[in-house]
PDB file of C-alpha atoms and ligand atoms in Angstrom:
ATOM      1  CA  MET A   1       8.000  -5.803 -17.603  1.00 86.00           C
ATOM      2  CA  ASP A   2       8.835  -2.293 -18.736  1.00 94.00           C
ATOM      3  CA  LEU A   3       8.317   0.302 -16.050  1.00 96.00           C
ATOM      4  CA  TYR A   4       5.965   2.408 -18.280  1.00 97.00           C
ATOM      5  CA  ASP A   5       3.934  -0.792 -18.927  1.00 96.00           C
ATOM      6  CA  ALA A   6       3.542  -1.342 -15.170  1.00 97.00           C
ATOM      7  CA  ILE A   7       2.569   2.268 -14.533  1.00 97.00           C
ATOM      8  CA  ASN A   8       0.103   2.457 -17.364  1.00 96.00           C
ATOM      9  CA  SER A   9      -1.512  -1.020 -16.656  1.00 96.00           C
ATOM     10  CA  ARG A  10      -1.825  -0.579 -12.876  1.00 98.00           C
ATOM     11  CA  ALA A  11      -5.342  -0.130 -11.732  1.00 98.00           C
ATOM     12  CA  SER A  12      -7.060  -0.740  -8.382  1.00 98.00           C
ATOM     13  CA  VAL A  13      -8.118  -4.397  -8.111  1.00 98.00           C
ATOM     14  CA  ARG A  14     -11.046  -5.238  -5.837  1.00 98.00           C
ATOM     15  CA  GLU A  15     -11.998  -8.698  -6.903  1.00 98.00           C
ATOM     16  CA  PHE A  16      -9.549 -11.572  -6.386  1.00 98.00           C
ATOM     17  CA  THR A  17      -9.417 -15.224  -7.156  1.00 98.00           C
ATOM     18  CA  GLU A  18      -8.739 -17.655  -4.292  1.00 96.00           C
ATOM     19  CA  GLU A  19      -5.295 -18.512  -5.626  1.00 97.00           C
ATOM     20  CA  ASN A  20      -2.641 -17.912  -2.973  1.00 97.00           C
ATOM     21  CA  ILE A  21       0.518 -15.864  -3.446  1.00 98.00           C
ATOM     22  CA  PRO A  22       3.854 -17.668  -2.937  1.00 98.00           C
ATOM     23  CA  ASP A  23       6.225 -16.467  -0.252  1.00 98.00           C
ATOM     24  CA  ASP A  24       8.878 -15.506  -2.943  1.00 98.00           C
ATOM     25  CA  VAL A  25       6.438 -13.122  -4.564  1.00 98.00           C
ATOM     26  CA  ILE A  26       5.620 -11.409  -1.311  1.00 98.00           C
ATOM     27  CA  GLU A  27       9.378 -11.040  -0.566  1.00 98.00           C
ATOM     28  CA  ARG A  28       9.941  -9.351  -3.875  1.00 98.00           C
ATOM     29  CA  LEU A  29       6.978  -6.942  -3.201  1.00 98.00           C
ATOM     30  CA  LEU A  30       8.535  -6.101   0.209  1.00 98.00           C
ATOM     31  CA  ASP A  31      11.964  -5.682  -1.458  1.00 98.00           C
ATOM     32  CA  ALA A  32      10.464  -3.315  -4.034  1.00 98.00           C
ATOM     33  CA  ALA A  33       8.769  -1.287  -1.231  1.00 98.00           C
ATOM     34  CA  CYS A  34      11.949  -0.961   0.689  1.00 98.00           C
ATOM     35  CA  ARG A  35      13.794   0.415  -2.432  1.00 98.00           C
ATOM     36  CA  ALA A  36      11.782   3.542  -2.174  1.00 98.00           C
ATOM     37  CA  PRO A  37      13.603   6.811  -1.323  1.00 98.00           C
ATOM     38  CA  THR A  38      13.269   8.181   2.275  1.00 98.00           C
ATOM     39  CA  ALA A  39      14.352  11.305   3.960  1.00 98.00           C
ATOM     40  CA  GLY A  40      17.837  10.695   5.275  1.00 98.00           C
ATOM     41  CA  ASN A  41      17.507   7.022   4.243  1.00 98.00           C
ATOM     42  CA  LEU A  42      15.779   6.525   7.632  1.00 98.00           C
ATOM     43  CA  GLN A  43      13.347   3.918   6.064  1.00 98.00           C
ATOM     44  CA  PRO A  44      10.671   4.723   8.620  1.00 98.00           C
ATOM     45  CA  TRP A  45       8.248   1.938   7.851  1.00 98.00           C
ATOM     46  CA  ARG A  46       7.015  -1.409   9.032  1.00 98.00           C
ATOM     47  CA  PHE A  47       5.026  -4.066   7.132  1.00 98.00           C
ATOM     48  CA  PHE A  48       2.523  -6.666   8.262  1.00 98.00           C
ATOM     49  CA  VAL A  49       1.763  -9.514   5.843  1.00 98.00           C
ATOM     50  CA  VAL A  50      -1.646 -10.791   6.875  1.00 98.00           C
ATOM     51  CA  ARG A  51      -2.830 -14.137   5.641  1.00 98.00           C
ATOM     52  CA  ASP A  52      -4.826 -15.049   8.756  1.00 98.00           C
ATOM     53  CA  LYS A  53      -8.509 -15.121   7.943  1.00 98.00           C
ATOM     54  CA  GLU A  54      -9.750 -13.714  11.187  1.00 98.00           C
ATOM     55  CA  MET A  55      -7.227 -10.915  11.068  1.00 98.00           C
ATOM     56  CA  LYS A  56      -8.249 -10.059   7.458  1.00 98.00           C
ATOM     57  CA  SER A  57     -11.923  -9.885   8.635  1.00 98.00           C
ATOM     58  CA  LYS A  58     -10.861  -7.500  11.421  1.00 98.00           C
ATOM     59  CA  LEU A  59      -9.045  -5.322   8.872  1.00 98.00           C
ATOM     60  CA  SER A  60     -12.170  -5.407   6.552  1.00 98.00           C
ATOM     61  CA  ARG A  61     -14.336  -4.294   9.394  1.00 98.00           C
ATOM     62  CA  ALA A  62     -11.799  -1.605  10.287  1.00 98.00           C
ATOM     63  CA  ALA A  63     -12.085  -0.401   6.669  1.00 98.00           C
ATOM     64  CA  TYR A  64     -15.791   0.314   7.315  1.00 98.00           C
ATOM     65  CA  GLY A  65     -16.855  -3.038   5.805  1.00 98.00           C
ATOM     66  CA  GLN A  66     -14.986  -2.880   2.577  1.00 98.00           C
ATOM     67  CA  GLU A  67     -15.372  -6.688   1.979  1.00 98.00           C
ATOM     68  CA  PHE A  68     -12.835  -7.040  -0.708  1.00 98.00           C
ATOM     69  CA  VAL A  69     -10.110  -6.459   1.887  1.00 98.00           C
ATOM     70  CA  ALA A  70     -10.934  -9.795   3.486  1.00 98.00           C
ATOM     71  CA  SER A  71     -11.421 -11.571   0.181  1.00 98.00           C
ATOM     72  CA  ALA A  72      -7.690 -11.108  -0.896  1.00 98.00           C
ATOM     73  CA  PRO A  73      -5.364 -13.996  -0.082  1.00 98.00           C
ATOM     74  CA  VAL A  74      -2.877 -11.439   1.394  1.00 98.00           C
ATOM     75  CA  VAL A  75      -3.346  -8.105   3.006  1.00 98.00           C
ATOM     76  CA  MET A  76      -0.266  -5.941   3.511  1.00 98.00           C
ATOM     77  CA  VAL A  77      -0.535  -3.379   6.280  1.00 99.00           C
ATOM     78  CA  VAL A  78       1.932  -0.561   5.713  1.00 98.00           C
ATOM     79  CA  CYS A  79       2.839   1.554   8.677  1.00 98.00           C
ATOM     80  CA  ALA A  80       4.937   4.538   9.150  1.00 98.00           C
ATOM     81  CA  ASP A  81       7.391   4.646  12.042  1.00 98.00           C
ATOM     82  CA  LEU A  82       6.883   8.221  13.349  1.00 98.00           C
ATOM     83  CA  GLU A  83       9.581   8.067  15.987  1.00 98.00           C
ATOM     84  CA  ALA A  84      12.235   6.960  13.416  1.00 98.00           C
ATOM     85  CA  SER A  85      11.386  10.057  11.183  1.00 98.00           C
ATOM     86  CA  ALA A  86      11.132  12.344  14.245  1.00 98.00           C
ATOM     87  CA  SER A  87      14.526  11.208  15.447  1.00 98.00           C
ATOM     88  CA  GLY A  88      16.072  12.734  12.316  1.00 97.00           C
ATOM     89  CA  TYR A  89      13.791  15.633  11.409  1.00 98.00           C
ATOM     90  CA  GLY A  90      11.560  16.397  14.433  1.00 98.00           C
ATOM     91  CA  SER A  91       7.994  17.444  13.731  1.00 98.00           C
ATOM     92  CA  ARG A  92       8.591  17.707   9.950  1.00 98.00           C
ATOM     93  CA  GLY A  93       9.874  14.163  10.014  1.00 98.00           C
ATOM     94  CA  GLU A  94       6.989  12.900  12.148  1.00 98.00           C
ATOM     95  CA  ASN A  95       4.139  14.822  10.302  1.00 98.00           C
ATOM     96  CA  LEU A  96       5.425  14.801   6.751  1.00 98.00           C
ATOM     97  CA  TYR A  97       8.397  12.728   5.808  1.00 98.00           C
ATOM     98  CA  ALA A  98       7.153   9.514   7.526  1.00 98.00           C
ATOM     99  CA  ILE A  99       3.971   9.661   5.412  1.00 98.00           C
ATOM    100  CA  GLN A 100       5.758  10.663   2.205  1.00 98.00           C
ATOM    101  CA  ASP A 101       8.344   7.826   2.629  1.00 98.00           C
ATOM    102  CA  THR A 102       5.668   5.270   3.354  1.00 98.00           C
ATOM    103  CA  ALA A 103       3.554   6.403   0.372  1.00 98.00           C
ATOM    104  CA  ALA A 104       6.638   5.988  -1.836  1.00 98.00           C
ATOM    105  CA  ALA A 105       7.056   2.419  -0.539  1.00 98.00           C
ATOM    106  CA  ILE A 106       3.398   1.694  -1.170  1.00 99.00           C
ATOM    107  CA  GLU A 107       3.526   2.895  -4.911  1.00 98.00           C
ATOM    108  CA  ASN A 108       6.696   0.782  -5.401  1.00 98.00           C
ATOM    109  CA  MET A 109       4.739  -2.144  -3.952  1.00 98.00           C
ATOM    110  CA  LEU A 110       1.684  -1.551  -6.255  1.00 98.00           C
ATOM    111  CA  LEU A 111       3.961  -1.343  -9.306  1.00 98.00           C
ATOM    112  CA  ALA A 112       5.875  -4.498  -8.321  1.00 98.00           C
ATOM    113  CA  THR A 113       2.462  -6.326  -7.848  1.00 98.00           C
ATOM    114  CA  VAL A 114       1.666  -5.567 -11.472  1.00 98.00           C
ATOM    115  CA  ALA A 115       5.013  -6.714 -12.663  1.00 98.00           C
ATOM    116  CA  GLU A 116       4.349 -10.018 -10.780  1.00 98.00           C
ATOM    117  CA  GLY A 117       1.043 -10.495 -12.588  1.00 97.00           C
ATOM    118  CA  TYR A 118      -1.115  -9.716  -9.431  1.00 98.00           C
ATOM    119  CA  GLY A 119      -3.345  -6.965  -8.486  1.00 98.00           C
ATOM    120  CA  ALA A 120      -3.878  -4.701  -5.450  1.00 98.00           C
ATOM    121  CA  CYS A 121      -5.797  -1.829  -4.111  1.00 98.00           C
ATOM    122  CA  TRP A 122      -4.456   1.004  -1.873  1.00 98.00           C
ATOM    123  CA  VAL A 123      -7.074   1.153   0.918  1.00 99.00           C
ATOM    124  CA  GLY A 124      -6.738   4.360   2.986  1.00 98.00           C
ATOM    125  CA  ALA A 125     -10.223   4.517   4.464  1.00 98.00           C
ATOM    126  CA  PHE A 126     -10.052   2.689   7.762  1.00 98.00           C
ATOM    127  CA  ASP A 127     -10.280   3.422  11.381  1.00 98.00           C
ATOM    128  CA  GLU A 128      -6.658   3.683  12.686  1.00 98.00           C
ATOM    129  CA  GLY A 129      -7.578   2.859  16.162  1.00 98.00           C
ATOM    130  CA  VAL A 130      -9.208  -0.354  15.229  1.00 98.00           C
ATOM    131  CA  VAL A 131      -6.277  -1.416  13.050  1.00 98.00           C
ATOM    132  CA  THR A 132      -3.827  -0.393  15.852  1.00 98.00           C
ATOM    133  CA  ASP A 133      -5.705  -2.485  18.381  1.00 98.00           C
ATOM    134  CA  ALA A 134      -6.133  -5.444  16.040  1.00 98.00           C
ATOM    135  CA  LEU A 135      -2.344  -5.557  15.258  1.00 98.00           C
ATOM    136  CA  ARG A 136      -1.354  -4.329  18.751  1.00 98.00           C
ATOM    137  CA  LEU A 137       0.772  -1.578  17.192  1.00 98.00           C
ATOM    138  CA  PRO A 138       2.985   0.371  19.419  1.00 98.00           C
ATOM    139  CA  ARG A 139       2.340   4.210  19.495  1.00 97.00           C
ATOM    140  CA  ARG A 140       5.246   4.914  17.178  1.00 98.00           C
ATOM    141  CA  LEU A 141       3.595   3.078  14.303  1.00 98.00           C
ATOM    142  CA  ARG A 142       0.799   4.732  12.325  1.00 98.00           C
ATOM    143  CA  PRO A 143      -1.040   2.458   9.893  1.00 98.00           C
ATOM    144  CA  VAL A 144      -1.012   4.264   6.478  1.00 98.00           C
ATOM    145  CA  ALA A 145      -2.460   1.827   4.076  1.00 98.00           C
ATOM    146  CA  LEU A 146      -4.061  -1.607   3.831  1.00 98.00           C
ATOM    147  CA  ILE A 147      -3.116  -3.268   0.569  1.00 98.00           C
ATOM    148  CA  PRO A 148      -5.120  -6.345  -0.372  1.00 98.00           C
ATOM    149  CA  VAL A 149      -3.196  -8.289  -3.004  1.00 98.00           C
ATOM    150  CA  GLY A 150      -4.146 -11.331  -5.120  1.00 98.00           C
ATOM    151  CA  ARG A 151      -4.683 -12.544  -8.579  1.00 98.00           C
ATOM    152  CA  PRO A 152      -7.307 -10.274 -10.265  1.00 98.00           C
ATOM    153  CA  ALA A 153     -10.636 -12.086 -10.795  1.00 98.00           C
ATOM    154  CA  ARG A 154     -11.110  -9.937 -13.898  1.00 96.00           C
ATOM    155  CA  ALA A 155      -9.251  -7.253 -15.730  1.00 94.00           C
ATOM    156  CA  PRO A 156      -9.736  -3.955 -13.722  1.00 94.00           C
ATOM    157  CA  ARG A 157     -11.255  -0.948 -15.355  1.00 92.00           C
ATOM    158  CA  ARG A 158      -8.812   1.702 -16.174  1.00 93.00           C
ATOM    159  CA  THR A 159      -9.736   5.082 -14.677  1.00 97.00           C
ATOM    160  CA  GLY A 160      -9.272   8.395 -16.363  1.00 97.00           C
ATOM    161  CA  ARG A 161      -6.820  11.093 -15.520  1.00 97.00           C
ATOM    162  CA  ILE A 162      -6.893  14.861 -15.800  1.00 98.00           C
ATOM    163  CA  PRO A 163      -4.254  15.667 -18.582  1.00 98.00           C
ATOM    164  CA  TYR A 164      -1.019  16.915 -17.065  1.00 98.00           C
ATOM    165  CA  ARG A 165      -1.103  19.946 -19.296  1.00 97.00           C
ATOM    166  CA  ARG A 166      -4.081  21.348 -17.295  1.00 98.00           C
ATOM    167  CA  LEU A 167      -2.213  20.832 -14.008  1.00 98.00           C
ATOM    168  CA  THR A 168       1.270  21.965 -14.911  1.00 98.00           C
ATOM    169  CA  VAL A 169       3.057  25.321 -15.358  1.00 98.00           C
ATOM    170  CA  PHE A 170       6.160  25.256 -17.504  1.00 98.00           C
ATOM    171  CA  ILE A 171       8.419  28.132 -16.736  1.00 97.00           C
TER     172      ILE A 171
HETATM  173  C1  FMN B   1      -4.667   7.467  -0.279  1.00 95.98           C
HETATM  174  C2  FMN B   1      -5.586   6.513  -0.938  1.00 95.98           C
HETATM  175  C3  FMN B   1      -6.623   6.003  -0.251  1.00 95.98           C
HETATM  176  C4  FMN B   1      -7.528   5.092  -0.985  1.00 95.98           C
HETATM  177  N1  FMN B   1      -8.576   4.486  -0.272  1.00 95.98           N
HETATM  178  C5  FMN B   1      -9.372   3.636  -0.906  1.00 95.98           C
HETATM  179  C6  FMN B   1     -10.293   2.860  -0.174  1.00 95.98           C
HETATM  180  O1  FMN B   1     -10.445   3.041   1.068  1.00 95.98           O
HETATM  181  N2  FMN B   1     -11.001   2.018  -0.809  1.00 95.98           N
HETATM  182  C7  FMN B   1     -10.938   1.809  -2.202  1.00 95.98           C
HETATM  183  O2  FMN B   1     -11.650   1.001  -2.717  1.00 95.98           O
HETATM  184  N3  FMN B   1     -10.033   2.432  -2.927  1.00 95.98           N
HETATM  185  C8  FMN B   1      -9.185   3.287  -2.324  1.00 95.98           C
HETATM  186  N4  FMN B   1      -8.221   3.967  -3.043  1.00 95.98           N
HETATM  187  C9  FMN B   1      -8.041   3.588  -4.421  1.00 95.98           C
HETATM  188  C10 FMN B   1      -8.551   4.866  -5.333  1.00 95.98           C
HETATM  189  O3  FMN B   1      -9.943   4.888  -5.295  1.00 95.98           O
HETATM  190  C11 FMN B   1      -8.031   4.622  -6.769  1.00 95.98           C
HETATM  191  O4  FMN B   1      -6.578   4.666  -6.744  1.00 95.98           O
HETATM  192  C12 FMN B   1      -8.522   5.766  -7.652  1.00 95.98           C
HETATM  193  O5  FMN B   1      -9.878   5.711  -7.902  1.00 95.98           O
HETATM  194  C13 FMN B   1      -7.909   5.652  -9.052  1.00 95.98           C
HETATM  195  O6  FMN B   1      -8.077   4.393  -9.632  1.00 95.98           O
HETATM  196  P1  FMN B   1      -6.962   3.386 -10.048  1.00 95.98           P
HETATM  197  O7  FMN B   1      -6.216   3.004  -8.801  1.00 95.98           O
HETATM  198  O8  FMN B   1      -7.707   2.171 -10.621  1.00 95.98           O
HETATM  199  O9  FMN B   1      -6.104   4.105 -11.046  1.00 95.98           O
HETATM  200  C14 FMN B   1      -7.273   4.791  -2.381  1.00 95.98           C
HETATM  201  C15 FMN B   1      -6.215   5.362  -3.055  1.00 95.98           C
HETATM  202  C16 FMN B   1      -5.319   6.215  -2.372  1.00 95.98           C
HETATM  203  C17 FMN B   1      -4.134   6.761  -3.115  1.00 95.98           C
END
C-alpha cells in the first residue's frame, strides 16, 4: 500500500470482528513501530501484546470503561522508558523525548495496521496507575497508549481536519 493511501485511509476503529490476528502480522506492526526515529536512537519504548481476555478487561476498565478496548482481539500497550531517555538527555529526555519517541512509534504502528488491512484506535484516556498495577510495570515505564487492534467490523467514518493553510505560516 502506498504511504499516502495509508495516511489518508487511516481512521480510528472502535468496532472489531472476532477474527484473530496472526503472530506474523503483530510482528510486522512491532517492527514498524521500532523503525520510528528516536532522540539519540535510544529507542526508549516497551510493548505489551495483550491477548488475554482478563487482562483486556482490566485495560478496558482502566480506560474508564471504554468497552471496545476489551472487544479487540489484541491490545497493544505502548510504554515509554523514561530512564532510558533520561540517561541520554536528563529531564528533557524524561519529560519530552521519551513521549515524542513513543508517539512516533505509535503512529508508525497505526499506519502499518492499515497497510495490513486491520484497524486500530489510539486510546490515551486511561488511569496510568491502574494500567501500571495491572501489568506490574516498573517505575521507569510510563504507559502512553492502549492500542486495540483488530479487523474492522465496518468501515470507520473519516473525520474532518482543519485545512493546513489555516494553521501554517509560510515565511
Ligand atoms: C493522544 C490521543 C488520545 C486518544 N484517546 C482516545 C480515547 O481514549 N478513546 C478514543 O475512543 N479515542 C481516542 N483517541 C482517538 C481520537 O479521538 C481520534 O484520533 C480523533 O478523533 C481523530 O479521528 P481519527 O483517528 O478517526 O482520524 C485518541 C487519540 C490520540 C492521538
